[in-house]
PDB file of C-alpha atoms in Angstrom:
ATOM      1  CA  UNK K  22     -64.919 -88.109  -2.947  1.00 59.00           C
ATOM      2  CA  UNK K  23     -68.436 -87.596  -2.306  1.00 59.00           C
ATOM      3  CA  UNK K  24     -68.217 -84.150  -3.001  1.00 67.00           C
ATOM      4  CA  UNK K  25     -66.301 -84.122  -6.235  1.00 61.00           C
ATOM      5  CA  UNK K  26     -69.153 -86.649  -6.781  1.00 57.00           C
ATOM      6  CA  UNK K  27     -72.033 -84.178  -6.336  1.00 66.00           C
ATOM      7  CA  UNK K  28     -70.242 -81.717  -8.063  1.00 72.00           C
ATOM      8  CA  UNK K  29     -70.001 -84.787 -11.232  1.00 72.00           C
ATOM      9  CA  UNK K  30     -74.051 -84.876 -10.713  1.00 75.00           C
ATOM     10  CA  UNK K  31     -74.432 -80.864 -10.973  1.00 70.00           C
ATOM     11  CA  UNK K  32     -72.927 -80.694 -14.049  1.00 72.00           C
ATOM     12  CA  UNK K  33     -74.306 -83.868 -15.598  1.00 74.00           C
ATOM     13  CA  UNK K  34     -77.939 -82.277 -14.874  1.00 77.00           C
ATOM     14  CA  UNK K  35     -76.390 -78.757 -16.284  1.00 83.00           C
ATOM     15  CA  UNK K  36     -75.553 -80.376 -19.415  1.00 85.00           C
ATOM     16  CA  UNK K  37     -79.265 -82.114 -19.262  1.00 89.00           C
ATOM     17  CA  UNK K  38     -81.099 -78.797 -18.667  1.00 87.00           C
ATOM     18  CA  UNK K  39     -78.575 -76.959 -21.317  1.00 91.00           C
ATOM     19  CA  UNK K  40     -79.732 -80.155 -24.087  1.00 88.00           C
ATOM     20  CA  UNK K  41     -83.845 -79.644 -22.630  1.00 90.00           C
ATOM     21  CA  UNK K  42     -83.834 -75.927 -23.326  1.00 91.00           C
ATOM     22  CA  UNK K  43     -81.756 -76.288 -26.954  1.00 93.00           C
ATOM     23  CA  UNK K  44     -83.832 -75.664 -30.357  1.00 94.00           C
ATOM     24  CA  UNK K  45     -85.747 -78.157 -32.225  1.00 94.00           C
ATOM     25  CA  UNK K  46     -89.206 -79.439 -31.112  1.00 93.00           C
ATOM     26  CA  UNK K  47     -89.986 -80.914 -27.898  1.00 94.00           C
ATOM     27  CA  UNK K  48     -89.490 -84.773 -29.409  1.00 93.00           C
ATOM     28  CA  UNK K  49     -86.036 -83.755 -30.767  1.00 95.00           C
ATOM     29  CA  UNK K  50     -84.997 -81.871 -27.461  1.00 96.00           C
ATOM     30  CA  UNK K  51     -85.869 -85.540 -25.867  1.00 96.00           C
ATOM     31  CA  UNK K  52     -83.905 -87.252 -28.148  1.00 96.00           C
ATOM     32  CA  UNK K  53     -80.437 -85.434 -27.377  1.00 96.00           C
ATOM     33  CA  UNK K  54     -81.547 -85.360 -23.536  1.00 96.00           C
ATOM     34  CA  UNK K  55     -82.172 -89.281 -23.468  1.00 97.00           C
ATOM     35  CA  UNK K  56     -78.743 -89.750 -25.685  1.00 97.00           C
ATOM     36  CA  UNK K  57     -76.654 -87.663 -23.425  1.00 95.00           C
ATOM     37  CA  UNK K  58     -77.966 -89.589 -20.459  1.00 95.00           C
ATOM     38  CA  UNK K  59     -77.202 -92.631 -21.851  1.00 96.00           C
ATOM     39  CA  UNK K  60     -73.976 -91.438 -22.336  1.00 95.00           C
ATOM     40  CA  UNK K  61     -73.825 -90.525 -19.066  1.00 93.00           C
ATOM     41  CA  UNK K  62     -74.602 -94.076 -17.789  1.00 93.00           C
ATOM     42  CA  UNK K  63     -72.117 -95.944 -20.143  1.00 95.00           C
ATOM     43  CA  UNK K  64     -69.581 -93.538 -18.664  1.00 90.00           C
ATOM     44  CA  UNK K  65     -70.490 -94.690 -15.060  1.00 81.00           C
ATOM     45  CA  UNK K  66     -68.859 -98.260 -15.727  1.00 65.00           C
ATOM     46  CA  UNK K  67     -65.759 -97.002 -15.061  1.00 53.00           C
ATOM     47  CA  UNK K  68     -66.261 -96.078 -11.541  1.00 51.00           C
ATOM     48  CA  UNK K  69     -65.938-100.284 -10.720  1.00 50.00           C
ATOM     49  CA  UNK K  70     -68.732-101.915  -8.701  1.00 50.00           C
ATOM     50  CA  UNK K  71     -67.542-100.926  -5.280  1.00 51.00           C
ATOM     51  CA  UNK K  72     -66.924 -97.563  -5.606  1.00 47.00           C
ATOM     52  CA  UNK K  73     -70.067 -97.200  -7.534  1.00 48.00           C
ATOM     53  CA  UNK K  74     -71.883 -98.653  -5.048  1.00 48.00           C
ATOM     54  CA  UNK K  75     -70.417 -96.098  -2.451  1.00 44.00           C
ATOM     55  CA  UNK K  76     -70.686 -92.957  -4.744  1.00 49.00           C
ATOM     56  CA  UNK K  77     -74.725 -93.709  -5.689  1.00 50.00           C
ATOM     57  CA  UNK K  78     -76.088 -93.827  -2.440  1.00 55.00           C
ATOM     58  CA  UNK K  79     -76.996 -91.124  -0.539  1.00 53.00           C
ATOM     59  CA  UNK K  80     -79.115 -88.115  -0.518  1.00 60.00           C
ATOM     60  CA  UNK K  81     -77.560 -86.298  -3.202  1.00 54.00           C
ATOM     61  CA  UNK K  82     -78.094 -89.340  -5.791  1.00 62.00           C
ATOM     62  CA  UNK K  83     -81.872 -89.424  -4.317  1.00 70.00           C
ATOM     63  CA  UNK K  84     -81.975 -86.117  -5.027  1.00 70.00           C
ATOM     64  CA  UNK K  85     -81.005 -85.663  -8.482  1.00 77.00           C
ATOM     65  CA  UNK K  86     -82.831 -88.413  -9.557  1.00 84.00           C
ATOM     66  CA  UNK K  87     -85.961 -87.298  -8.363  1.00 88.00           C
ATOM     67  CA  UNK K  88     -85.230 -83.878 -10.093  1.00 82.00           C
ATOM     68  CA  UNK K  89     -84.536 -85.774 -13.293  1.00 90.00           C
ATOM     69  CA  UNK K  90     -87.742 -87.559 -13.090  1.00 91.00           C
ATOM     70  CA  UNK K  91     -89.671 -84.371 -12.688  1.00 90.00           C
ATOM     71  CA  UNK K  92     -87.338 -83.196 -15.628  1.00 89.00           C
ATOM     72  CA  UNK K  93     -88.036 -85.887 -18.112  1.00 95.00           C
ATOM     73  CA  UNK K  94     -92.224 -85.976 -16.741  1.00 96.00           C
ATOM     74  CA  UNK K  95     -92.057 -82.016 -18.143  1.00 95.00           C
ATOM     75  CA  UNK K  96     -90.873 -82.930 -21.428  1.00 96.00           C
ATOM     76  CA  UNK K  97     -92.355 -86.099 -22.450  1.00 97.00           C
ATOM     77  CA  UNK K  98     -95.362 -83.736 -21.505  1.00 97.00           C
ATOM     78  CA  UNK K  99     -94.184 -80.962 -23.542  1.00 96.00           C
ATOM     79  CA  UNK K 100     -94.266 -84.192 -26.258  1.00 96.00           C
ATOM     80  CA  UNK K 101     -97.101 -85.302 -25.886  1.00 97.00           C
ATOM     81  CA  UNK K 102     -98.978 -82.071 -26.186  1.00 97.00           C
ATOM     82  CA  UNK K 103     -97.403 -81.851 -29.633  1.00 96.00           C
ATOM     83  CA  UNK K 104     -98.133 -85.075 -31.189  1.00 95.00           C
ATOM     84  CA  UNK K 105     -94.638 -86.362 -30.906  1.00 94.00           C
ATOM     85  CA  UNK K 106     -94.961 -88.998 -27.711  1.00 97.00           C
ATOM     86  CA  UNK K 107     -97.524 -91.210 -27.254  1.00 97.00           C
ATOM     87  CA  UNK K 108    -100.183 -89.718 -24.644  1.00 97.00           C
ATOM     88  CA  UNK K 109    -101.863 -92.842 -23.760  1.00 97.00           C
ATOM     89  CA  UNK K 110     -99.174 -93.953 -20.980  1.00 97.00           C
ATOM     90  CA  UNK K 111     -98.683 -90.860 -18.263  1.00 97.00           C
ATOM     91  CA  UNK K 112     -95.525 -88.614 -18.580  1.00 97.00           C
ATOM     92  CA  UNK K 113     -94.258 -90.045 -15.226  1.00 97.00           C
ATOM     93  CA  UNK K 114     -94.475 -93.455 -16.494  1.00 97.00           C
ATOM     94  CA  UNK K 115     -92.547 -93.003 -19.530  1.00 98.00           C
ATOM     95  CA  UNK K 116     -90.020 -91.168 -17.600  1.00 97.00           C
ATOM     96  CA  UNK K 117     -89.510 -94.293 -15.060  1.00 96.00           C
ATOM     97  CA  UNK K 118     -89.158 -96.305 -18.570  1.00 97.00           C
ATOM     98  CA  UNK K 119     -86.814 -93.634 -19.981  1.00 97.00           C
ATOM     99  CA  UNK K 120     -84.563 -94.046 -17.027  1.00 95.00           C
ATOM    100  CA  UNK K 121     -84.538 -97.374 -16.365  1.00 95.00           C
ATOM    101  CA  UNK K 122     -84.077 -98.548 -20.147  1.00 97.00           C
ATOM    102  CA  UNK K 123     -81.419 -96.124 -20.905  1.00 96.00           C
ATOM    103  CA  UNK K 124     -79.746 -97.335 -16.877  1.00 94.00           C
ATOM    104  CA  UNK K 125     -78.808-100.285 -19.316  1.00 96.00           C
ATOM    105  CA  UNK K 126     -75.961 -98.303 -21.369  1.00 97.00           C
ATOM    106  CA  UNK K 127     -73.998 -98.867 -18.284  1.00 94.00           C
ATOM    107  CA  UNK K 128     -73.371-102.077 -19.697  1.00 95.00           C
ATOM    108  CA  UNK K 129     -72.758-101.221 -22.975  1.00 96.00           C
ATOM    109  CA  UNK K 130     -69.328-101.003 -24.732  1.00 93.00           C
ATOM    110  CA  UNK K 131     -69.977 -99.279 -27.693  1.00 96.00           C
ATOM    111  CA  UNK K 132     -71.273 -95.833 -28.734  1.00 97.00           C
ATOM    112  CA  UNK K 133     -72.815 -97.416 -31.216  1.00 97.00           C
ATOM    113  CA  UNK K 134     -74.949 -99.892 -29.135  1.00 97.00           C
ATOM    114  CA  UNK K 135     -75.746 -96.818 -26.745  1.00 98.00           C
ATOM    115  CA  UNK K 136     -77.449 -95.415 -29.750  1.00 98.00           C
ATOM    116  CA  UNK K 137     -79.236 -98.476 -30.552  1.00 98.00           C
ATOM    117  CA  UNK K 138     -80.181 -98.731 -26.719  1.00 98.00           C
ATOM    118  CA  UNK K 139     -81.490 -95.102 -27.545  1.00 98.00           C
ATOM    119  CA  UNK K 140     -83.329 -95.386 -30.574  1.00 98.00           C
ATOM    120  CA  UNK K 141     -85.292 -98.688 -29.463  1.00 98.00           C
ATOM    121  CA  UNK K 142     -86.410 -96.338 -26.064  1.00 98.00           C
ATOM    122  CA  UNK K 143     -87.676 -93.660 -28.339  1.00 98.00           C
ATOM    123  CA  UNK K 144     -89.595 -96.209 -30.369  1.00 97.00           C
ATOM    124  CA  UNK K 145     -91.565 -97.376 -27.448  1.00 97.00           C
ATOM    125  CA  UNK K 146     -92.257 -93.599 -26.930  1.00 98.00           C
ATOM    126  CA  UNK K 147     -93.671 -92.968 -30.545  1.00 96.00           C
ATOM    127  CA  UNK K 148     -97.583 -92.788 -30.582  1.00 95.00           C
ATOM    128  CA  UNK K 149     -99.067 -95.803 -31.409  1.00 90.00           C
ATOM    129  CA  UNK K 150    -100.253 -96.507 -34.915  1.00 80.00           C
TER     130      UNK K 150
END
Protein backbone atom coordinates (compact mmCIF):
# COMPACT_ATOMS: atom_id res chain seq x y z
CA UNK A 1 0.00 0.00 0.00
CA UNK A 2 2.68 2.29 0.76
CA UNK A 3 4.22 1.78 -2.36
CA UNK A 4 1.32 2.12 -4.73
CA UNK A 5 1.14 5.23 -2.47
CA UNK A 6 4.52 6.71 -3.48
CA UNK A 7 3.99 5.76 -6.80
CA UNK A 8 0.24 8.05 -6.37
CA UNK A 9 2.80 10.97 -5.10
CA UNK A 10 5.26 10.55 -8.27
CA UNK A 11 2.77 11.10 -10.56
CA UNK A 12 0.80 13.76 -8.72
CA UNK A 13 4.24 15.87 -8.72
CA UNK A 14 4.66 14.69 -12.62
CA UNK A 15 1.45 16.19 -13.42
CA UNK A 16 2.63 19.40 -11.16
CA UNK A 17 6.00 19.79 -12.97
CA UNK A 18 4.15 18.92 -16.52
CA UNK A 19 1.36 22.12 -15.44
CA UNK A 20 4.84 24.42 -14.06
CA UNK A 21 6.66 24.00 -17.35
CA UNK A 22 3.21 24.53 -19.69
CA UNK A 23 2.86 27.99 -21.73
CA UNK A 24 1.42 31.11 -20.49
CA UNK A 25 3.27 33.48 -18.08
CA UNK A 26 4.64 32.57 -14.85
CA UNK A 27 1.21 33.88 -12.88
CA UNK A 28 -0.93 31.72 -15.23
CA UNK A 29 1.46 28.59 -14.96
CA UNK A 30 0.66 29.15 -10.98
CA UNK A 31 -2.77 29.29 -11.45
CA UNK A 32 -3.24 25.71 -13.16
CA UNK A 33 -0.40 24.36 -10.69
CA UNK A 34 -2.34 25.67 -7.48
CA UNK A 35 -5.83 24.34 -9.19
CA UNK A 36 -4.51 20.94 -9.92
CA UNK A 37 -3.24 20.68 -6.38
CA UNK A 38 -6.28 21.54 -5.03
CA UNK A 39 -7.69 19.02 -6.95
CA UNK A 40 -5.39 16.82 -5.74
CA UNK A 41 -6.35 17.47 -2.07
CA UNK A 42 -10.21 17.26 -2.57
CA UNK A 43 -9.40 13.89 -4.11
CA UNK A 44 -7.54 12.79 -0.88
CA UNK A 45 -10.97 12.66 1.12
CA UNK A 46 -11.63 9.56 -0.14
CA UNK A 47 -8.81 7.73 1.35
CA UNK A 48 -11.04 7.91 5.02
CA UNK A 49 -9.28 9.31 8.10
CA UNK A 50 -7.45 6.19 9.10
CA UNK A 51 -5.98 5.16 6.17
CA UNK A 52 -5.05 8.67 5.44
CA UNK A 53 -3.47 8.99 8.44
CA UNK A 54 -1.33 5.78 7.69
CA UNK A 55 -0.59 6.63 3.95
CA UNK A 56 0.74 10.53 4.87
CA UNK A 57 3.28 9.76 7.19
CA UNK A 58 6.48 8.80 6.43
CA UNK A 59 9.50 9.80 4.59
CA UNK A 60 8.18 9.73 1.24
CA UNK A 61 5.22 12.30 2.18
CA UNK A 62 8.17 14.45 3.95
CA UNK A 63 9.80 14.22 1.00
CA UNK A 64 7.57 15.34 -1.62
CA UNK A 65 6.37 18.00 0.27
CA UNK A 66 9.50 19.54 0.81
CA UNK A 67 10.15 19.22 -3.03
CA UNK A 68 6.83 20.92 -3.62
CA UNK A 69 7.71 23.72 -1.41
CA UNK A 70 10.95 24.32 -3.21
CA UNK A 71 8.66 23.91 -6.38
CA UNK A 72 6.06 26.48 -5.62
CA UNK A 73 9.18 29.01 -3.81
CA UNK A 74 10.65 28.83 -7.74
CA UNK A 75 7.58 29.98 -9.25
CA UNK A 76 5.97 32.42 -7.08
CA UNK A 77 9.63 33.74 -7.68
CA UNK A 78 9.47 33.38 -11.30
CA UNK A 79 6.06 35.71 -10.40
CA UNK A 80 7.24 37.97 -8.69
CA UNK A 81 10.07 38.93 -10.95
CA UNK A 82 7.36 39.62 -13.52
CA UNK A 83 4.98 41.79 -11.79
CA UNK A 84 2.37 39.15 -11.40
CA UNK A 85 2.78 38.13 -7.39
CA UNK A 86 3.19 40.37 -4.84
CA UNK A 87 7.07 40.65 -3.86
CA UNK A 88 6.67 42.14 -0.54
CA UNK A 89 6.02 38.66 1.37
CA UNK A 90 9.11 36.04 0.49
CA UNK A 91 8.46 33.24 -2.13
CA UNK A 92 8.77 30.63 0.69
CA UNK A 93 6.15 32.26 2.62
CA UNK A 94 3.60 32.39 0.04
CA UNK A 95 4.33 28.89 -0.79
CA UNK A 96 3.61 27.71 3.02
CA UNK A 97 0.23 29.88 2.41
CA UNK A 98 -0.31 28.27 -1.01
CA UNK A 99 -0.19 24.88 0.56
CA UNK A 100 -1.82 25.20 3.52
CA UNK A 101 -4.90 27.27 2.08
CA UNK A 102 -5.41 25.08 -0.83
CA UNK A 103 -4.83 21.71 2.13
CA UNK A 104 -8.49 23.01 2.75
CA UNK A 105 -10.10 21.51 -0.63
CA UNK A 106 -9.83 18.31 1.21
CA UNK A 107 -12.89 19.33 2.71
CA UNK A 108 -14.58 20.54 -0.04
CA UNK A 109 -17.40 18.80 -2.01
CA UNK A 110 -17.67 20.64 -4.96
CA UNK A 111 -15.45 21.52 -7.95
CA UNK A 112 -16.91 24.50 -7.86
CA UNK A 113 -15.99 25.53 -4.24
CA UNK A 114 -12.36 24.11 -5.02
CA UNK A 115 -12.23 26.88 -7.51
CA UNK A 116 -13.48 29.42 -5.23
CA UNK A 117 -10.94 28.01 -2.54
CA UNK A 118 -8.49 28.73 -5.55
CA UNK A 119 -9.31 31.99 -6.73
CA UNK A 120 -9.53 33.61 -3.08
CA UNK A 121 -5.57 32.03 -2.63
CA UNK A 122 -4.53 33.76 -5.77
CA UNK A 123 -6.09 36.99 -4.58
CA UNK A 124 -4.02 37.12 -1.51
CA UNK A 125 -1.08 36.55 -3.97
CA UNK A 126 -1.92 39.61 -6.29
CA UNK A 127 0.41 42.67 -5.59
CA UNK A 128 -1.00 44.97 -3.42
CA UNK A 129 -2.71 48.08 -4.70
Amino acid sequence: MVAWHGRQISGHLHELAELRHGPGGPGERLERVLEAYAFIQQRRRGHGAELGALLHRGEHVAGAEQHLQHFLRELLAEGAQAGDIRDDVSPDELASYCLHALAAAGALASEAAVRRLVAVTLTGLRPPG
